[in-house]
mmCIF file of C-alpha atoms in Angstrom:
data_model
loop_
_atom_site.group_PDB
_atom_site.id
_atom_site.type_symbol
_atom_site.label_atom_id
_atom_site.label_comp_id
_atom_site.label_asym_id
_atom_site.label_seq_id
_atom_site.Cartn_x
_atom_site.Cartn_y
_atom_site.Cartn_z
ATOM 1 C CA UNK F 1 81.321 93.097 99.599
ATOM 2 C CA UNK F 2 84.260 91.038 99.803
ATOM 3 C CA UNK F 3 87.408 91.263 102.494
ATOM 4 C CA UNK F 4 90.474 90.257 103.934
ATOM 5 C CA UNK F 5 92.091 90.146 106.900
ATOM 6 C CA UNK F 6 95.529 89.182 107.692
ATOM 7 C CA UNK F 7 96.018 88.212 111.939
ATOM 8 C CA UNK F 8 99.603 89.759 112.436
ATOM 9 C CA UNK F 9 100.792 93.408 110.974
ATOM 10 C CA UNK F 10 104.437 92.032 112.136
ATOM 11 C CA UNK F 11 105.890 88.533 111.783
ATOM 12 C CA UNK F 12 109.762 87.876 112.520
ATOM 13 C CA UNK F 13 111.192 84.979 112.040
ATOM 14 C CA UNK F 14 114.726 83.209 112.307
ATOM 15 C CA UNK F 15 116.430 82.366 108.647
ATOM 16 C CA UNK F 16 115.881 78.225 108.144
ATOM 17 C CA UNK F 17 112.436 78.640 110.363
ATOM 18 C CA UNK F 18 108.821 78.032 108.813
ATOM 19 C CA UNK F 19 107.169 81.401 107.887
ATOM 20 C CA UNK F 20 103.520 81.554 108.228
ATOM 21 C CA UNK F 21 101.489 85.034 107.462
ATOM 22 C CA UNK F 22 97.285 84.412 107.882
ATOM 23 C CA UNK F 23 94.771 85.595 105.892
ATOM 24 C CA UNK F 24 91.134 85.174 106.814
ATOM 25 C CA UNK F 25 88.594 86.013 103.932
ATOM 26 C CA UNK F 26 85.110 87.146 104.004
ATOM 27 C CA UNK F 27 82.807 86.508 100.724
ATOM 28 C CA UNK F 28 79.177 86.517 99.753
ATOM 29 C CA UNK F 29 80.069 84.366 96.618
ATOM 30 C CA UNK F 30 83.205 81.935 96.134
ATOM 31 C CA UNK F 31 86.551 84.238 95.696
ATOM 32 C CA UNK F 32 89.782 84.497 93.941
ATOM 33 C CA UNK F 33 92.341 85.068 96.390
ATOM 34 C CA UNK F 34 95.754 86.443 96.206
ATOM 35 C CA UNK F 35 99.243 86.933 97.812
ATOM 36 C CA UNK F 36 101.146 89.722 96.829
ATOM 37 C CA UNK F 37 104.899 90.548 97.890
ATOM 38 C CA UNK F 38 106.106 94.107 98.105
ATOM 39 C CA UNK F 39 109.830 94.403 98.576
ATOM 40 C CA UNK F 40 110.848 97.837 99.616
ATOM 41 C CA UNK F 41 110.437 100.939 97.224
ATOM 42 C CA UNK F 42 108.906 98.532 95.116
ATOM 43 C CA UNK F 43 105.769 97.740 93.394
ATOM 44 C CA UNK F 44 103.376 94.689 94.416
ATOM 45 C CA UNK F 45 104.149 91.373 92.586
ATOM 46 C CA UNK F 46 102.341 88.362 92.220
ATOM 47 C CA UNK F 47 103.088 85.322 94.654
ATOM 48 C CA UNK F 48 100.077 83.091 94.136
ATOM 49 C CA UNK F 49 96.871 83.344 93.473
ATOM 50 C CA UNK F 50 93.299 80.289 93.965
ATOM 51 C CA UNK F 51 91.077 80.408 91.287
ATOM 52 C CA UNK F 52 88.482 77.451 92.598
ATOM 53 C CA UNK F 53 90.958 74.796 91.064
ATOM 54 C CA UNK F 54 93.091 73.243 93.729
ATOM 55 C CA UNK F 55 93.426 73.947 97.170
ATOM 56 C CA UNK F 56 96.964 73.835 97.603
ATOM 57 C CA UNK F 57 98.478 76.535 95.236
ATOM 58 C CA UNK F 58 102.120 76.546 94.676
ATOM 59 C CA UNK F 59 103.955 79.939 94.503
ATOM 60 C CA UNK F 60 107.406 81.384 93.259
ATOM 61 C CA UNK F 61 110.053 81.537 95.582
ATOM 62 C CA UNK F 62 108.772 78.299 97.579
ATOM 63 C CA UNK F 63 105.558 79.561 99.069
ATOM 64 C CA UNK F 64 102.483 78.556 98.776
ATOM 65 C CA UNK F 65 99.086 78.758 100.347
ATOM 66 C CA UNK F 66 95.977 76.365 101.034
ATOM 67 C CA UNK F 67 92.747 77.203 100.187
ATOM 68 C CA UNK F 68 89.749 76.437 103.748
ATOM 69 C CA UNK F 69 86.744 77.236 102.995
ATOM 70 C CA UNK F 70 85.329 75.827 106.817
ATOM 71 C CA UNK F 71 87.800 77.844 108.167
ATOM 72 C CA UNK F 72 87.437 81.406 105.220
ATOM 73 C CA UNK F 73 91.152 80.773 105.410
ATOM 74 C CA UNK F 74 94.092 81.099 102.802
ATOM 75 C CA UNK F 75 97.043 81.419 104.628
ATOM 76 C CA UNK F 76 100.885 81.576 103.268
ATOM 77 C CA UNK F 77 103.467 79.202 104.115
ATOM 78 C CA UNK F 78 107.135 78.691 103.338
ATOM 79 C CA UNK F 79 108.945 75.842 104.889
ATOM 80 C CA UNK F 80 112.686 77.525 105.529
ATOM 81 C CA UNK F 81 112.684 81.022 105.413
ATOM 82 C CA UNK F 82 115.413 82.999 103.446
ATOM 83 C CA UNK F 83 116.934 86.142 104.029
ATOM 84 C CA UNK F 84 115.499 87.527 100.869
ATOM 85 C CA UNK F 85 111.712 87.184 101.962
ATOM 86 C CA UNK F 86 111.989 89.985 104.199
ATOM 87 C CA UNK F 87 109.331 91.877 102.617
ATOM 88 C CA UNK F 88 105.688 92.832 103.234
ATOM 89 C CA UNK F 89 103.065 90.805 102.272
ATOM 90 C CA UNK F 90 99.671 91.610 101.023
ATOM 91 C CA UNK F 91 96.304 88.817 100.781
ATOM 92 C CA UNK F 92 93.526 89.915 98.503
ATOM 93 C CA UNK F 93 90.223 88.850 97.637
ATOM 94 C CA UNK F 94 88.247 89.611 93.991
ATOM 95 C CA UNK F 95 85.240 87.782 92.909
ATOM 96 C CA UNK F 96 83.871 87.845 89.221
ATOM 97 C CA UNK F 97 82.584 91.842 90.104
ATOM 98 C CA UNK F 98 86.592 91.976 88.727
ATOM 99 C CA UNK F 99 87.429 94.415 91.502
ATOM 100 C CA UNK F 100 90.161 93.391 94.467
ATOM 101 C CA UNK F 101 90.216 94.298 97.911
ATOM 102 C CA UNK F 102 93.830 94.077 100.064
ATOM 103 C CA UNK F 103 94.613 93.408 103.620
ATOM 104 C CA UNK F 104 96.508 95.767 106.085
ATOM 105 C CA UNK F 105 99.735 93.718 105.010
ATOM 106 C CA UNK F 106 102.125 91.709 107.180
ATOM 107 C CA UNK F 107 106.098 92.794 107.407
ATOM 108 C CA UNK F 108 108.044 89.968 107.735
ATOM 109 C CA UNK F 109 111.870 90.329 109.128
ATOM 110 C CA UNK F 110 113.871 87.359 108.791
ATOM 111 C CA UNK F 111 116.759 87.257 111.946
ATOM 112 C CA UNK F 112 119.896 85.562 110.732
ATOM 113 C CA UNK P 1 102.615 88.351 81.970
ATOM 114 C CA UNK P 2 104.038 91.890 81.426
ATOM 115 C CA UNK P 3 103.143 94.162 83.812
ATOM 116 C CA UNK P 4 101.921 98.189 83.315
ATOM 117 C CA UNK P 5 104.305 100.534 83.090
ATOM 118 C CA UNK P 6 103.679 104.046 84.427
ATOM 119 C CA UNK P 7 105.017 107.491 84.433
ATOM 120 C CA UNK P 8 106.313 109.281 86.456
ATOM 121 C CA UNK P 9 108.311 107.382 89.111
ATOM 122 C CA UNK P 10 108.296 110.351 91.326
ATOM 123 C CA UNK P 11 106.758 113.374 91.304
ATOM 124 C CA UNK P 12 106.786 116.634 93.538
ATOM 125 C CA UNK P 13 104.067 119.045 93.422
ATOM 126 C CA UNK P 14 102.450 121.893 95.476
ATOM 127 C CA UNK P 15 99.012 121.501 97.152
ATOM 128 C CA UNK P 16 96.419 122.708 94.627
ATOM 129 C CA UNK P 17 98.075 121.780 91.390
ATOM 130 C CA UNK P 18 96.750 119.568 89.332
ATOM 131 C CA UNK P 19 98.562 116.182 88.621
ATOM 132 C CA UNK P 20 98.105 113.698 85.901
ATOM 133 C CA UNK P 21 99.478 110.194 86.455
ATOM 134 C CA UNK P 22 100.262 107.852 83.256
ATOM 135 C CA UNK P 23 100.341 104.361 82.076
ATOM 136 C CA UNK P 24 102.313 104.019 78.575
ATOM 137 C CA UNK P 25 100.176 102.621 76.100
ATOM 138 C CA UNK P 26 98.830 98.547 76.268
ATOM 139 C CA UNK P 27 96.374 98.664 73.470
ATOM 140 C CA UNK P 28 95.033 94.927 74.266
ATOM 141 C CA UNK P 29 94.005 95.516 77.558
ATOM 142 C CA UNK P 30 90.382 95.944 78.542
ATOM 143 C CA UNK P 31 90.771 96.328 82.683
ATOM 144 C CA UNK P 32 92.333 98.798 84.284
ATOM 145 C CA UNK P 33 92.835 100.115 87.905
ATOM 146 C CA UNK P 34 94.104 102.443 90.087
ATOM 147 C CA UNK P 35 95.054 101.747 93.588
ATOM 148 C CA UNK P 36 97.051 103.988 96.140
ATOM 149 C CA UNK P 37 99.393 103.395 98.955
ATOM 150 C CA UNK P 38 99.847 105.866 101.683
ATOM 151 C CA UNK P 39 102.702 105.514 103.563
ATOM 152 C CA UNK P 40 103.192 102.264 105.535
ATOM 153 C CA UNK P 41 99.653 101.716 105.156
ATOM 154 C CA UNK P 42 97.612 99.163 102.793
ATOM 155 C CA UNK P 43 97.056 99.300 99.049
ATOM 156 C CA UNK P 44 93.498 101.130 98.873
ATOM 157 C CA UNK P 45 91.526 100.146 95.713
ATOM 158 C CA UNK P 46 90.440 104.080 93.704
ATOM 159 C CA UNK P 47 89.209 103.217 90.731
ATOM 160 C CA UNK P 48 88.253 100.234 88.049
ATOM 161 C CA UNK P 49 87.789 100.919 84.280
ATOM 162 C CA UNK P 50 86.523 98.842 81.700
ATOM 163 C CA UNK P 51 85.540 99.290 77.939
ATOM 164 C CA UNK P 52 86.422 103.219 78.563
ATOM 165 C CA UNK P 53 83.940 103.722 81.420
ATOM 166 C CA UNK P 54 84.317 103.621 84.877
ATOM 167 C CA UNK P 55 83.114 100.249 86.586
ATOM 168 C CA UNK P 56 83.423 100.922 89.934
ATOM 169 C CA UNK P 57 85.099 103.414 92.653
ATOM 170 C CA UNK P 58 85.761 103.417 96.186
ATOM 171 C CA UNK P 59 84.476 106.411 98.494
ATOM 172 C CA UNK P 60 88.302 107.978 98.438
ATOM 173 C CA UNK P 61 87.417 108.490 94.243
ATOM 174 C CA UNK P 62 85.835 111.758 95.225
ATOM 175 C CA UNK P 63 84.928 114.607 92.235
ATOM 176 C CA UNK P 64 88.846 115.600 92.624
ATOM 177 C CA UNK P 65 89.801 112.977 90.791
ATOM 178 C CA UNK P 66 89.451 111.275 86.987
ATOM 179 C CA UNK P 67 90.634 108.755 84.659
ATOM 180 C CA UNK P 68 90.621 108.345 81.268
ATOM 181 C CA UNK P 69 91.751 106.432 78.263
ATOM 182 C CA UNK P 70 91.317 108.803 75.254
ATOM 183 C CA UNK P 71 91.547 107.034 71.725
ATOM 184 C CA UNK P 72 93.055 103.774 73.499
ATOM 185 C CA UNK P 73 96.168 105.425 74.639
ATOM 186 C CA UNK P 74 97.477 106.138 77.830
ATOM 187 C CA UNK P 75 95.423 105.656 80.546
ATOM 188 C CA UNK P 76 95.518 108.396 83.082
ATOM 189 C CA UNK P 77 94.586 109.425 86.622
ATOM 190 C CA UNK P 78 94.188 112.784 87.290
ATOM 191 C CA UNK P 79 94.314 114.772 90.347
ATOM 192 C CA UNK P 80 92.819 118.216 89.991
ATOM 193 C CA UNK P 81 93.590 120.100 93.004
ATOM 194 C CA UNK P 82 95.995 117.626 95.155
ATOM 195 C CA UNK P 83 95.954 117.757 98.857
ATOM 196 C CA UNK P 84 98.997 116.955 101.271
ATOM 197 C CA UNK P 85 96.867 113.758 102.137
ATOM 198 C CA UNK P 86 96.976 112.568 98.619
ATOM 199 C CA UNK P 87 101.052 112.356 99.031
ATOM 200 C CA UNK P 88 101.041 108.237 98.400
ATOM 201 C CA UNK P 89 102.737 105.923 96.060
ATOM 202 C CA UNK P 90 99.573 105.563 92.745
ATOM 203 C CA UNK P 91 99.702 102.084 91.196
ATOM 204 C CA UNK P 92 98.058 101.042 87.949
ATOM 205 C CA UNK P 93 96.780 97.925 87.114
ATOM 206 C CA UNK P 94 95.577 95.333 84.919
ATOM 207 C CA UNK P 95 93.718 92.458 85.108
ATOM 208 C CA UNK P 96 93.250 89.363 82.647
ATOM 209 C CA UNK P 97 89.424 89.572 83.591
ATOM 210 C CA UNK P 98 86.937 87.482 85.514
ATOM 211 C CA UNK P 99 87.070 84.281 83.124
ATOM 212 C CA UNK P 100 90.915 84.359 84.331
ATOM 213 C CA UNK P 101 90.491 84.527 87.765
ATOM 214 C CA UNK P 102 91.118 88.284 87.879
ATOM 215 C CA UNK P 103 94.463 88.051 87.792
ATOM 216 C CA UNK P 104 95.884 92.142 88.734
ATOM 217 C CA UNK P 105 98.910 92.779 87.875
ATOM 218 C CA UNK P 106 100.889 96.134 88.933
ATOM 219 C CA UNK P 107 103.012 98.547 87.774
ATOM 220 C CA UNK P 108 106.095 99.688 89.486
ATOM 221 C CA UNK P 109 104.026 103.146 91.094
ATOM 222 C CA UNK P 110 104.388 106.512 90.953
ATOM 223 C CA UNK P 111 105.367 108.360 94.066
ATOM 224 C CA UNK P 112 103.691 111.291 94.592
ATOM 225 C CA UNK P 113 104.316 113.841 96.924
ATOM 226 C CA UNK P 114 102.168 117.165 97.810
ATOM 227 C CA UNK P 115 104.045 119.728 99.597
#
């Protein structure tokens, strides 16, 4: 069975800094993975997602995430961080069993 | 890609009632899901339907709970005799399938609390 899991249940960064939140994956079979956003009393929304096309995938609100299969790594990366991203963030793994499996989540707080 | 929509947003209810959550009607979509959020903890996968049967479930999808999808309407998840551990925020799901990567995509929850 397929897992994730994301190094950090708390990330705080400065507004303007890099924001980096890991995900490590674990697959028998090559996976789809996934970042999800959840902004408070919300629901979970799609940031980006690698379907075996290219590595780098390109996300909404300026993140994206690279795709290392030596390393059973996907993490998420935003150059400048905005007040807005304060949020928590989910990774997720499928594979063509069309099920998906989430990580414990990372809360970022951005610090003005 | 729209998203599920699901009924209702909130809901109160007294351990041991019964509780049926809803998505509104998608008629072209083959995969659905539920997942569940306790608390400040992570999204827990329930349930996975597909072509009106259940395709898979997780070990928390115990005989207390159901889904269904009569006639190709609502799809439901229902909780027959609810638990104060089953308070958690219920999301439904769809997903464009494995040729598409399987995409999920979630509805906005329904918040459900057991008192």
């Amino acid at each position: 069975a397929q897992s994730v899991t994301q190094l950090g249940s708390h990330v705080s960064v400065s507004e303007g800094a890099l924001v980096l939140l890991r995900c490590n994956y674990s697959s028998s079979v090559p996976p789809y993975l996934f970042w999800y956003v959840q902004y408070p009393n919300q629901g979970l929304q799609l940031l980006l997602k690698y379907t075996s096309a290219a590595t780098l995938v390109k996300g909404i609100n300026g993140f994206e995430a690279e795709f290392k299969k030596s390393e059973t790594s996907f993490h998420l990366t935003k150059p400048s961080a905005h007040m807005s991203d304060a949020a928590e963030y989910f990774c997720a793994v499928s594979t063509n069993n069309n099920d998906m499996r989430f990580g414990a989540g990372t809360r970022l707080t951005v610090k003005p | 890609e729209p998203e599920v929509t699901q009924t209702p947003s909130h809901q109160v209810t007294q351990m041991g009632q019964e509780v049926i959550l809803r998505c509104v009607p998608i008629s072209n979509h083959l995969y659905f899901y539920w997942y569940r959020q306790i608390l400040g903890q992570k999204v827990e996968f329930l349930v996975s339907f597909y072509n009106n049967e259940i395709s898979e479930k997780s070990e928390i999808f115990d005989d207390q709970f159901s889904v269904e999808r009569p006639d190709g309407s609502n799809f439901t998840l229902k909780i027959r005799s609810t638990k104060l551990e089953d308070s958690a925020m219920y999301f439904c799901a769809r997903s464009t399938g494995p040729d598409s990567g399987n995409t999920i995509y979630f509805g906005e929850g329904s918040w459900l609390t057991v008192v």
